[in-house]
Amino acid sequence: MAASASQSRAHSPTETLAVTSPTTEMATSHEKDGIKEQHACEADANAAELAAQQQESKKHHLESSEHRMVKNNLWLVIPGLMLTVFLAALDQTALSSALPTVVSQVRGGGPSSFTWIASAYLLTATSLIPMWGRLSDIVGRRPLLWVANFFFLFGSIMCGAAQDITWLCVCRGVQGVGGGGIIAMCQIILGDVTPLEKRGVFQGAFGAVWSVASVLGPLIGGALAEKSSWRWIFFINPIIAAFPLIIMWFALKVPFVQKKTARQVWDEFDKLGYGLLLAAVILFLLGFVYAEVEGFNSSRSIGFLATGAALFPIFVGYEFLAERLFPTSRPIFPTRLFKLRTTTLLLIAVAMHGIAFFSSTYYIPFYFQVKGSSPIFSAVEQLPFSLVSGIMSVVSGVVLTKLGRYKPVAVVGLGVFTLGQGLMILIDAEQRKSVVLAVIFVAGLGLGCFFQTPLIGIMAAMPHEEMAAATSAMAMVRSAAGAVGIAVAGAIFNSKVKSGTEGIEGYIAPADPSSDILSISHLQPLALRNAVTVAYCDAIRLIFIVCTPLVGVAFLCTLFVKEYSLQRKVVQEKSKEEVMAAQRELDLEAANGEKSADTRAGAGASGGQGKTTSSDNGHASEDDAIVRQASASDSADSAEQPKQKSAE
């Protein structure tokens, strides 16, 4: 009934007229307009939200691409930084050729002394590099640069005065604290004072410093140990360091960092994260040190390696967690390093490259010494490897800057290095010297192209505010790779020499075969000398065989690296000295303003006590006000001009 009634009403003429009446049509039109307006508002809101997100993303990109830089005299600052790095690099390489003399003359020396003298430096230098990078963001660059130089120079003096091996090893550790800090801080400061798109040239020059140090170090160390005293290897550091330190004291200007209390520094520093990383690095490196001394089968070596390796993923997981739980704390390594494919692959490539570089640098001279060359002449014969790599470091930096791209330089460099490292497998006891020199020349060509190229790639992928932490991360990886490379190469060399000389009648390999290299050329009869030479050369060749696939892995990593732009918006900042000078001017203006106000208040009180005020005095006071206003305007204009010039 209801249904039929409703249907009849729906079809009745009266109902039809009602539906089509103007009033109803107007209401319906308003409803439709309201719906359209609602949809339009929602669309506008969505568009506004999307635009805001895009603007925020663009803003973040612009902020991450800004390079806040203080103007410096690069003709003074860059040589000062390079000479400081040269001293730290020279100290590592000069001692290598003098170690036999040092161990023989210092009380308590033994076969394991070679390992611990070198490892004490590498342990402290490598493990503390991340601390220098993050602390420099919190307290500033200059204070940490002076602290690092103090530890390095104090450790150098104490090493030169050492009377026994324990004393020398402890002081080498102190020296490593400063040496690692110098390397990290100089790289970070270089990033502060040079724009990213032009930094390849300067980074290439820094790479050349390492190559020159690897050439001159053994020559200087061997000459001092032979002609004077090995102690001058350490005593010479404070004498030479005075020159670059004076330059940087007066010429170096870095971005201003607000002074913080000890409590603020403590709160900002990633204490637990750094503790995990410190434990992981030290335990991992100790595992390789004991592997070199006792072999990889020793319980201590296995225990340290396993524990250190287990702590690394725990550290990475904690850094991601701490970023959410402790927003006021700054992670020791920015988590973006682990999130991006490019930075991860470049760090892996740096590690593989570092292992091969340090292993080859140490054992190419050993090969020439086994063949009868003196320590000094073996350093000369190594020039096609070390000197060429230094030249290519500079050349690759120039090419990178011209291209504005880092990936082609990295791919070509590691491709050539892989070829050269593979050709080094041909080096044996019977190989002609001309072939050996040609092979290490090819390896040096590719080696030098990857000294500083990965740092440019990492900087391009990271925002500038994380530059210091990212730089210290790469420096730590390369330093750790060097320690691992030397330890692994030493373990391979010792094991292979002992197994290769077991069947040779009339010869017993010493506990540390590297200490017996110089005596091989004097062995008699000739057949014994040739047999021992073959055993030693085969051990060195095995090191080159192991390094070849590692360099191949580094080459494959660079193939999948993403190319980021090197263009950055450079924003000129004031240095600490400029900020303090401006603050003093503001304080002086404020003090003068208070005195003027007090004077005017006293004059007003004196005038109020008088009975009459002449019109002339009134006009004079008005004129004084106008003069004061004009003077204030001139002061404001003069204060504004330096700001405009600074902005320009």
XYZ file of C-alpha atoms in Angstrom:
648
model
C 0.000 0.000 0.000
C 2.660 2.480 0.994
C 4.741 1.513 -1.978
C 1.876 1.926 -4.443
C 0.898 5.217 -2.862
C 4.384 6.535 -3.152
C 4.553 5.393 -6.757
C 1.237 7.110 -7.552
C 2.452 10.287 -5.862
C 5.657 10.141 -7.786
C 3.776 10.018 -11.104
C 1.026 12.502 -10.251
C 0.952 15.808 -12.163
C 1.073 17.770 -8.947
C 4.232 15.976 -7.804
C 5.816 16.444 -11.183
C 5.090 20.155 -11.091
C 6.544 20.336 -7.593
C 9.785 18.686 -8.696
C 10.198 20.954 -11.661
C 9.367 24.138 -9.798
C 12.000 26.939 -9.867
C 12.471 26.862 -6.111
C 13.397 23.175 -6.140
C 15.699 23.614 -9.114
C 17.449 26.461 -7.304
C 17.945 24.338 -4.187
C 19.292 21.457 -6.221
C 21.628 23.819 -8.041
C 22.920 25.175 -4.716
C 23.527 21.630 -3.464
C 25.450 20.754 -6.611
C 27.453 23.952 -6.368
C 28.219 23.170 -2.730
C 29.439 19.697 -3.638
C 31.572 21.122 -6.431
C 33.007 23.734 -4.093
C 33.752 21.040 -1.503
C 35.567 18.923 -4.096
C 37.394 21.995 -5.341
C 38.479 22.872 -1.791
C 39.672 19.312 -1.214
C 41.570 19.388 -4.511
C 43.115 22.733 -3.601
C 44.083 21.401 -0.172
C 45.683 18.304 -1.715
C 47.495 20.439 -4.277
C 48.690 22.794 -1.559
C 49.897 19.873 0.557
C 51.705 18.342 -2.426
C 53.265 21.702 -3.273
C 54.345 22.110 0.347
C 55.924 18.645 0.311
C 57.709 19.425 -2.942
C 58.853 22.769 -1.576
C 60.082 21.105 1.618
C 61.896 18.477 -0.423
C 63.398 21.181 -2.622
C 64.352 23.193 0.446
C 66.018 20.152 2.011
C 67.900 19.524 -1.211
C 69.053 23.133 -1.359
C 70.120 23.038 2.271
C 72.042 19.799 1.748
C 73.698 21.268 -1.346
C 74.889 24.450 0.382
C 78.566 24.758 1.221
C 79.164 27.278 3.984
C 82.724 28.410 3.466
C 85.056 30.946 5.057
C 87.368 32.811 2.714
C 91.026 31.762 3.144
C 94.351 32.487 1.518
C 94.717 29.088 -0.157
C 98.294 29.838 -1.220
C 99.227 29.640 2.463
C 96.647 27.270 3.944
C 96.903 24.428 1.394
C 100.739 24.108 1.608
C 100.466 24.233 5.401
C 97.938 21.393 5.432
C 99.939 19.353 2.904
C 103.179 19.677 4.870
C 101.397 18.624 8.067
C 99.979 15.533 6.348
C 103.391 14.840 4.825
C 104.958 14.637 8.288
C 102.349 12.155 9.507
C 102.727 10.043 6.350
C 106.523 10.240 6.390
C 106.628 8.998 9.972
C 104.808 5.807 8.975
C 107.013 5.043 5.967
C 110.413 6.198 7.275
C 110.405 3.754 10.158
C 109.823 0.704 7.938
C 113.369 0.652 6.521
C 114.930 1.415 9.918
C 113.038 -1.203 11.952
C 115.821 -3.839 11.881
C 118.258 -1.256 13.279
C 115.753 -0.061 15.898
C 114.973 -3.561 17.156
C 118.657 -4.484 17.348
C 119.618 -1.368 19.345
C 116.681 -1.010 21.757
C 116.570 -3.142 24.899
C 114.006 -5.958 24.871
C 113.709 -6.277 21.098
C 112.584 -9.591 19.637
C 110.946 -11.137 16.559
C 107.487 -9.796 17.471
C 108.812 -6.263 18.040
C 108.534 -5.479 14.314
C 104.803 -6.127 14.408
C 104.010 -4.286 17.637
C 105.994 -1.128 16.810
C 103.973 -0.695 13.615
C 100.675 -1.965 15.029
C 100.675 0.300 18.112
C 100.553 3.334 15.837
C 97.893 1.897 13.508
C 95.638 0.733 16.359
C 95.316 4.144 17.999
C 95.305 6.118 14.753
C 92.557 4.018 13.178
C 90.285 3.634 16.186
C 90.288 7.340 17.122
C 89.760 8.854 13.651
C 85.918 8.845 13.954
C 86.167 10.719 17.255
C 88.141 13.550 15.646
C 85.583 13.976 12.883
C 82.489 14.185 15.054
C 84.093 16.286 17.796
C 85.222 18.809 15.192
C 81.547 19.398 14.354
C 80.779 20.037 18.019
C 83.733 22.145 19.235
C 85.286 23.391 15.975
C 88.231 22.510 13.717
C 91.099 24.628 15.036
C 91.161 23.365 18.656
C 91.253 19.739 17.542
C 93.951 20.433 14.944
C 96.224 21.822 17.677
C 95.411 18.938 20.036
C 96.226 16.375 17.326
C 99.548 18.065 16.578
C 100.397 18.147 20.292
C 99.891 14.381 20.674
C 101.847 13.656 17.493
C 104.830 15.838 18.387
C 104.894 14.802 22.048
C 104.758 11.146 20.996
C 107.572 11.757 18.498
C 109.858 13.208 21.169
C 109.114 10.354 23.562
C 109.714 7.749 20.825
C 113.093 9.285 20.081
C 113.993 9.054 23.765
C 112.774 5.444 24.183
C 115.136 3.064 26.002
C 113.235 -0.204 25.622
C 110.660 -1.777 23.305
C 107.722 -1.353 25.701
C 108.447 2.356 26.042
C 108.730 2.690 22.261
C 105.467 0.814 21.586
C 103.497 2.887 24.127
C 104.843 6.140 22.699
C 104.097 4.951 19.170
C 100.502 4.564 20.346
C 100.514 8.162 21.637
C 101.986 9.281 18.336
C 99.233 7.390 16.506
C 96.564 9.317 18.440
C 97.927 12.544 16.982
C 98.812 11.117 13.568
C 95.292 9.857 12.956
C 93.886 13.176 14.134
C 96.175 15.142 11.807
C 95.155 13.111 8.762
C 91.442 13.390 9.567
C 91.477 17.085 10.496
C 93.523 18.174 7.470
C 91.108 16.383 5.130
C 88.118 17.931 6.909
C 89.606 21.432 6.830
C 90.398 21.002 3.132
C 86.692 20.340 2.626
C 85.875 23.517 4.551
C 88.105 25.858 2.550
C 87.602 24.543 -1.027
C 84.404 24.140 -3.096
C 83.440 20.570 -3.988
C 83.545 21.052 -7.773
C 87.197 22.211 -7.546
C 88.300 19.949 -4.724
C 89.545 17.150 -6.984
C 92.737 19.059 -7.766
C 93.514 19.628 -4.084
C 92.587 16.074 -3.096
C 94.870 14.791 -5.842
C 97.697 16.869 -4.419
C 97.053 15.344 -0.988
C 97.231 11.873 -2.542
C 100.549 12.803 -4.119
C 101.830 13.749 -0.664
C 101.308 10.155 0.467
C 103.112 8.822 -2.602
C 106.066 11.162 -2.127
C 106.198 10.176 1.547
C 106.246 6.493 0.571
C 109.227 7.247 -1.707
C 111.221 9.533 0.578
C 110.311 7.797 3.843
C 112.378 4.622 3.372
C 115.259 6.663 1.919
C 115.320 9.107 4.834
C 114.771 6.394 7.437
C 117.469 4.151 6.005
C 119.942 7.010 5.657
C 119.389 8.256 9.222
C 119.647 4.744 10.669
C 122.818 4.042 8.690
C 124.645 7.391 8.838
C 123.379 9.027 12.037
C 120.842 7.580 14.484
C 117.366 6.118 14.076
C 116.205 8.464 16.868
C 116.356 11.396 14.451
C 113.454 9.832 12.538
C 111.339 11.048 15.469
C 113.297 14.102 16.644
C 113.079 15.722 13.210
C 109.274 15.961 13.360
C 108.990 18.922 15.801
C 111.634 20.843 13.851
C 109.826 20.530 10.508
C 106.337 20.872 12.028
C 107.055 24.374 13.328
C 106.789 25.868 9.836
C 103.277 24.640 8.840
C 101.924 25.219 12.342
C 102.989 28.869 12.270
C 101.377 29.284 8.840
C 98.062 27.803 9.933
C 98.018 29.650 13.246
C 97.918 32.984 11.418
C 96.381 32.110 8.030
C 93.766 29.411 8.658
C 90.170 30.584 9.077
C 87.388 28.097 9.738
C 83.607 28.461 10.224
C 82.547 29.846 13.584
C 81.234 27.281 16.083
C 79.326 28.456 19.141
C 81.277 27.777 22.314
C 79.777 24.925 24.314
C 80.073 23.750 27.878
C 81.555 20.370 28.713
C 78.046 19.136 29.507
C 76.760 20.181 26.084
C 79.664 18.442 24.350
C 79.031 15.314 26.415
C 75.329 15.313 25.511
C 75.901 15.823 21.779
C 78.641 13.201 21.415
C 77.512 9.677 20.504
C 79.166 7.928 23.447
C 77.663 4.444 23.221
C 77.893 4.347 19.436
C 81.542 5.322 19.485
C 82.224 2.842 22.290
C 80.819 0.018 20.162
C 82.815 1.133 17.129
C 86.005 1.559 19.166
C 85.706 -1.938 20.628
C 84.929 -3.442 17.223
C 87.888 -1.782 15.483
C 90.437 -2.534 18.214
C 89.395 -6.176 18.627
C 89.268 -6.725 14.875
C 92.721 -5.240 14.315
C 94.179 -7.115 17.288
C 92.944 -10.313 15.686
C 95.012 -9.585 12.585
C 98.024 -8.523 14.653
C 98.012 -11.840 16.522
C 97.439 -13.634 13.225
C 100.665 -12.112 11.932
C 102.568 -13.096 15.083
C 100.995 -16.462 15.936
C 99.127 -17.443 12.767
C 95.420 -17.445 11.925
C 94.920 -20.742 13.763
C 95.746 -19.259 17.173
C 92.888 -19.024 19.656
C 93.568 -15.362 20.400
C 93.452 -14.422 16.738
C 90.181 -16.279 16.139
C 88.587 -14.905 19.308
C 89.487 -11.282 18.593
C 88.440 -11.502 14.946
C 85.092 -13.137 15.735
C 84.226 -10.683 18.519
C 85.237 -7.642 16.497
C 83.312 -8.817 13.435
C 80.194 -9.435 15.559
C 80.293 -5.916 17.017
C 80.199 -4.152 13.640
C 76.551 -5.013 12.769
C 75.564 -4.239 16.369
C 77.132 -0.803 15.979
C 75.300 -0.133 12.695
C 71.977 -1.234 14.190
C 72.492 0.969 17.220
C 73.218 4.015 15.036
C 69.859 3.620 13.276
C 68.100 3.145 16.625
C 69.887 6.050 18.333
C 68.858 8.400 15.544
C 65.245 7.959 16.696
C 65.734 7.567 20.442
C 68.308 10.318 21.056
C 67.600 13.220 18.673
C 69.974 15.574 20.545
C 72.918 13.194 20.095
C 74.835 13.248 16.805
C 75.666 9.737 15.463
C 79.382 9.048 15.187
C 78.716 8.035 11.576
C 75.739 9.531 9.704
C 73.241 6.758 8.933
C 72.966 8.063 5.374
C 76.385 6.461 4.791
C 74.806 3.028 5.242
C 71.537 3.822 3.441
C 72.979 4.960 0.118
C 74.270 2.422 -2.379
C 76.952 4.798 -3.646
C 78.578 5.522 -0.287
C 78.454 1.859 0.771
C 80.057 0.644 -2.461
C 82.724 3.340 -2.344
C 83.679 2.436 1.234
C 83.985 -1.233 0.217
C 86.145 -0.224 -2.748
C 88.317 1.940 -0.465
C 88.866 -1.025 1.868
C 89.889 -3.374 -0.968
C 92.105 -0.716 -2.554
C 93.746 0.031 0.808
C 94.598 -3.609 1.516
C 96.268 -4.003 -1.887
C 98.042 -0.638 -1.705
C 99.631 -1.123 1.725
C 100.548 -4.754 1.033
C 102.247 -3.882 -2.256
C 103.993 -0.830 -0.799
C 105.549 -2.948 1.951
C 106.510 -6.032 -0.063
C 107.691 -4.639 -3.422
C 110.880 -3.315 -1.701
C 111.227 -6.694 0.024
C 111.306 -8.370 -3.398
C 114.183 -6.179 -4.583
C 116.054 -6.733 -1.301
C 115.666 -10.494 -1.646
C 117.193 -10.151 -5.105
C 120.228 -8.412 -3.579
C 119.410 -4.682 -3.497
C 120.183 -2.550 -0.456
C 117.282 -0.928 1.462
C 118.042 2.475 -0.064
C 118.406 1.162 -3.622
C 115.246 -0.927 -3.282
C 113.365 2.284 -2.521
C 114.746 3.756 -5.761
C 113.671 0.673 -7.721
C 110.163 1.094 -6.311
C 109.808 4.542 -7.913
C 107.863 3.279 -10.974
C 105.169 2.207 -8.506
C 105.140 4.895 -5.819
C 106.174 7.981 -7.789
C 103.890 7.219 -10.737
C 100.942 6.672 -8.400
C 101.584 10.108 -6.881
C 101.688 11.759 -10.299
C 98.468 10.009 -11.328
C 96.804 11.154 -8.123
C 97.313 14.762 -9.228
C 96.394 14.048 -12.863
C 93.196 12.230 -11.883
C 92.225 15.141 -9.639
C 92.617 17.595 -12.521
C 90.635 15.342 -14.881
C 87.887 14.896 -12.283
C 87.611 18.652 -11.847
C 87.478 19.256 -15.607
C 84.835 16.584 -16.186
C 82.831 17.395 -13.081
C 82.387 13.624 -12.651
C 84.077 11.108 -10.376
C 82.721 7.762 -11.626
C 84.707 7.581 -14.920
C 87.944 8.349 -13.079
C 87.219 5.675 -10.455
C 86.230 3.009 -13.008
C 89.220 3.589 -15.293
C 91.653 3.855 -12.385
C 90.587 0.645 -10.685
C 90.359 -1.133 -14.046
C 94.012 -0.328 -14.750
C 94.998 -1.186 -11.169
C 93.258 -4.569 -11.459
C 95.217 -5.241 -14.653
C 98.495 -4.175 -13.056
C 97.873 -6.154 -9.867
C 97.104 -9.224 -11.972
C 100.323 -8.757 -13.941
C 102.255 -8.629 -10.661
C 101.541 -12.353 -10.344
C 104.249 -12.768 -13.014
C 106.875 -11.511 -10.561
C 109.031 -14.400 -9.357
C 112.679 -15.174 -8.682
C 113.509 -15.701 -12.379
C 111.703 -12.668 -13.807
C 113.765 -9.996 -15.568
C 114.001 -6.676 -13.746
C 112.753 -4.724 -16.783
C 109.521 -6.747 -16.763
C 109.110 -6.224 -13.014
C 109.549 -2.457 -13.386
C 107.050 -2.348 -16.274
C 104.464 -4.334 -14.307
C 104.626 -2.180 -11.178
C 104.487 0.904 -13.436
C 101.115 -0.235 -14.825
C 99.856 -0.956 -11.306
C 100.976 2.495 -10.151
C 99.065 4.181 -12.985
C 95.761 2.787 -11.773
C 96.557 2.921 -8.064
C 96.989 6.696 -7.966
C 93.658 7.397 -9.669
C 91.736 6.067 -6.666
C 93.577 7.756 -3.807
C 91.160 10.666 -3.408
C 88.434 10.006 -6.001
C 86.165 8.038 -3.613
C 86.164 10.882 -1.100
C 84.805 13.231 -3.781
C 82.042 10.721 -4.531
C 81.129 10.353 -0.865
C 81.083 14.128 -0.397
C 78.821 14.522 -3.432
C 76.322 12.048 -1.965
C 76.299 13.576 1.526
C 74.970 16.928 2.792
C 77.722 19.358 3.721
C 76.849 19.350 7.428
C 77.858 15.657 7.535
C 81.094 16.235 5.634
C 83.399 15.887 8.647
C 81.866 12.616 9.866
C 81.835 11.147 6.345
C 85.466 12.161 5.767
C 86.564 10.554 9.028
C 84.615 7.405 8.107
C 86.549 7.017 4.866
C 89.847 7.810 6.581
C 89.125 5.162 9.214
C 88.232 2.551 6.579
C 91.436 3.237 4.643
C 93.594 3.179 7.775
C 91.971 -0.039 8.994
C 92.446 -1.555 5.542
C 96.126 -0.679 5.729
C 96.487 -2.385 9.107
C 94.597 -5.451 7.873
C 96.587 -5.542 4.634
C 99.955 -5.408 6.372
C 98.919 -8.035 8.930
C 97.443 -10.431 6.357
C 100.413 -9.981 4.031
C 102.782 -10.583 6.946
C 100.959 -13.754 7.975
C 101.003 -15.043 4.371
C 104.671 -14.180 3.969
C 105.805 -15.811 7.220
C 103.766 -18.966 6.658
C 104.846 -19.404 3.037
C 108.538 -18.775 3.762
C 108.565 -21.334 6.585
C 106.836 -23.972 4.488
C 108.974 -23.165 1.432
C 112.294 -23.446 3.277
C 111.545 -26.602 5.284
C 113.126 -28.892 2.695
C 116.218 -26.769 2.073
C 119.298 -28.346 3.636
C 121.563 -26.024 5.569
C 118.957 -23.307 6.096
C 116.568 -22.703 9.001
C 114.083 -19.862 8.609
C 114.109 -17.381 11.528
C 111.023 -16.699 13.643
C 110.563 -13.454 11.714
C 111.645 -14.136 8.102
C 111.562 -10.439 7.201
C 114.500 -9.820 9.550
C 116.691 -12.181 7.471
C 116.060 -10.678 4.027
C 119.300 -8.680 3.755
C 121.453 -11.724 4.558
C 120.055 -13.861 1.709
C 122.379 -12.339 -0.908
C 125.388 -13.422 1.204
C 124.390 -17.072 1.590
C 126.826 -19.686 0.378
C 126.937 -21.882 -1.616
C 125.162 -20.451 -4.651
C 122.643 -23.310 -4.810
C 121.515 -22.586 -1.229
C 121.170 -18.876 -2.004
C 119.085 -19.571 -5.115
C 116.783 -21.984 -3.280
C 116.141 -19.546 -0.436
C 115.606 -16.705 -2.930
C 112.955 -18.749 -4.750
C 111.150 -19.515 -1.469
C 111.051 -15.852 -0.444
C 109.978 -14.629 -3.904
C 107.203 -17.221 -4.024
C 105.918 -15.944 -0.677
C 105.822 -12.374 -2.004
C 104.138 -13.565 -5.199
C 101.416 -15.258 -3.130
C 100.627 -11.880 -1.533
C 100.113 -10.397 -5.005
C 97.861 -13.322 -5.945
C 95.651 -12.750 -2.884
C 95.417 -8.994 -3.571
C 94.326 -9.380 -7.206
C 90.705 -10.507 -6.592
C 90.338 -7.840 -3.891
C 91.167 -5.114 -6.406
C 88.751 -6.799 -8.820
C 85.981 -6.487 -6.215
C 86.767 -2.781 -5.841
C 86.528 -2.360 -9.614
C 83.126 -4.087 -9.728
C 81.847 -1.848 -6.920
C 82.601 1.301 -8.897
C 80.529 0.047 -11.847
C 77.348 0.357 -9.759
C 78.143 3.725 -8.188
C 75.653 6.525 -8.865
C 76.871 9.853 -10.225
C 75.938 12.807 -7.994
C 76.385 16.428 -9.003
C 79.431 18.254 -7.667
C 77.714 21.637 -7.897
C 77.081 23.286 -4.555
C 75.754 26.687 -3.579
C 78.666 28.392 -1.815
C 77.622 30.599 1.106
C 80.335 32.798 2.592
C 80.451 32.605 6.386
C 82.316 34.660 8.928
C 85.278 33.161 10.728
C 85.574 33.063 14.497
C 87.808 36.146 14.465
C 85.315 38.111 12.345
C 82.387 37.095 14.544
C 84.260 38.138 17.696
C 85.259 41.476 16.119
C 81.644 42.153 15.135
C 80.509 41.279 18.656
C 83.030 43.702 20.143
C 81.716 46.455 17.861
C 78.143 45.737 18.940
C 79.156 45.792 22.602
C 80.964 49.104 22.076
C 77.944 50.624 20.314
C 75.670 49.424 23.104
C 77.964 50.949 25.734
C 78.077 54.255 23.854
C 74.289 54.196 23.527
C 73.877 53.730 27.270
C 76.223 56.653 27.961
C 74.295 58.869 25.519
C 71.009 57.885 27.128
C 72.383 58.703 30.588
C 73.653 62.059 29.321
C 70.308 62.927 27.737
C 68.458 61.883 30.875
C 70.688 64.126 32.996
C 70.229 67.027 30.596
C 66.460 66.559 30.639
C 66.372 66.556 34.415
C 68.473 69.714 34.523
C 66.214 71.413 31.982
C 63.086 70.476 33.892
C 64.388 72.247 36.985
C 64.818 75.547 35.084
C 62.049 78.119 34.934
C 62.087 78.961 31.218
C 63.396 77.551 27.971
C 64.198 79.861 25.084
C 63.148 79.085 21.550
C 66.799 79.102 20.487
C 67.520 76.300 22.919
C 64.526 74.471 21.552
C 65.796 74.794 18.008
C 69.245 73.701 19.167
C 67.867 70.565 20.790
C 65.957 69.791 17.604
C 69.141 70.265 15.584
C 71.018 67.972 17.979
C 68.350 65.335 17.535
C 68.627 65.606 13.766
C 72.426 65.319 13.963
C 72.171 62.274 16.243
C 69.649 60.673 13.891
C 71.906 61.288 10.869
C 74.896 59.927 12.802
C 72.971 56.791 13.736
C 71.919 56.363 10.089
C 75.546 56.675 8.956
C 76.608 54.123 11.562
C 73.928 51.715 10.374
C 75.001 52.204 6.744
C 78.654 51.645 7.616
C 77.748 48.514 9.557
C 75.647 47.243 6.653
C 78.369 47.688 4.021
C 80.693 44.925 5.344
C 77.724 42.559 5.471
C 76.856 43.314 1.848
C 80.479 42.851 0.799
C 80.633 39.585 2.719
C 77.448 38.382 1.036
C 78.822 39.358 -2.387
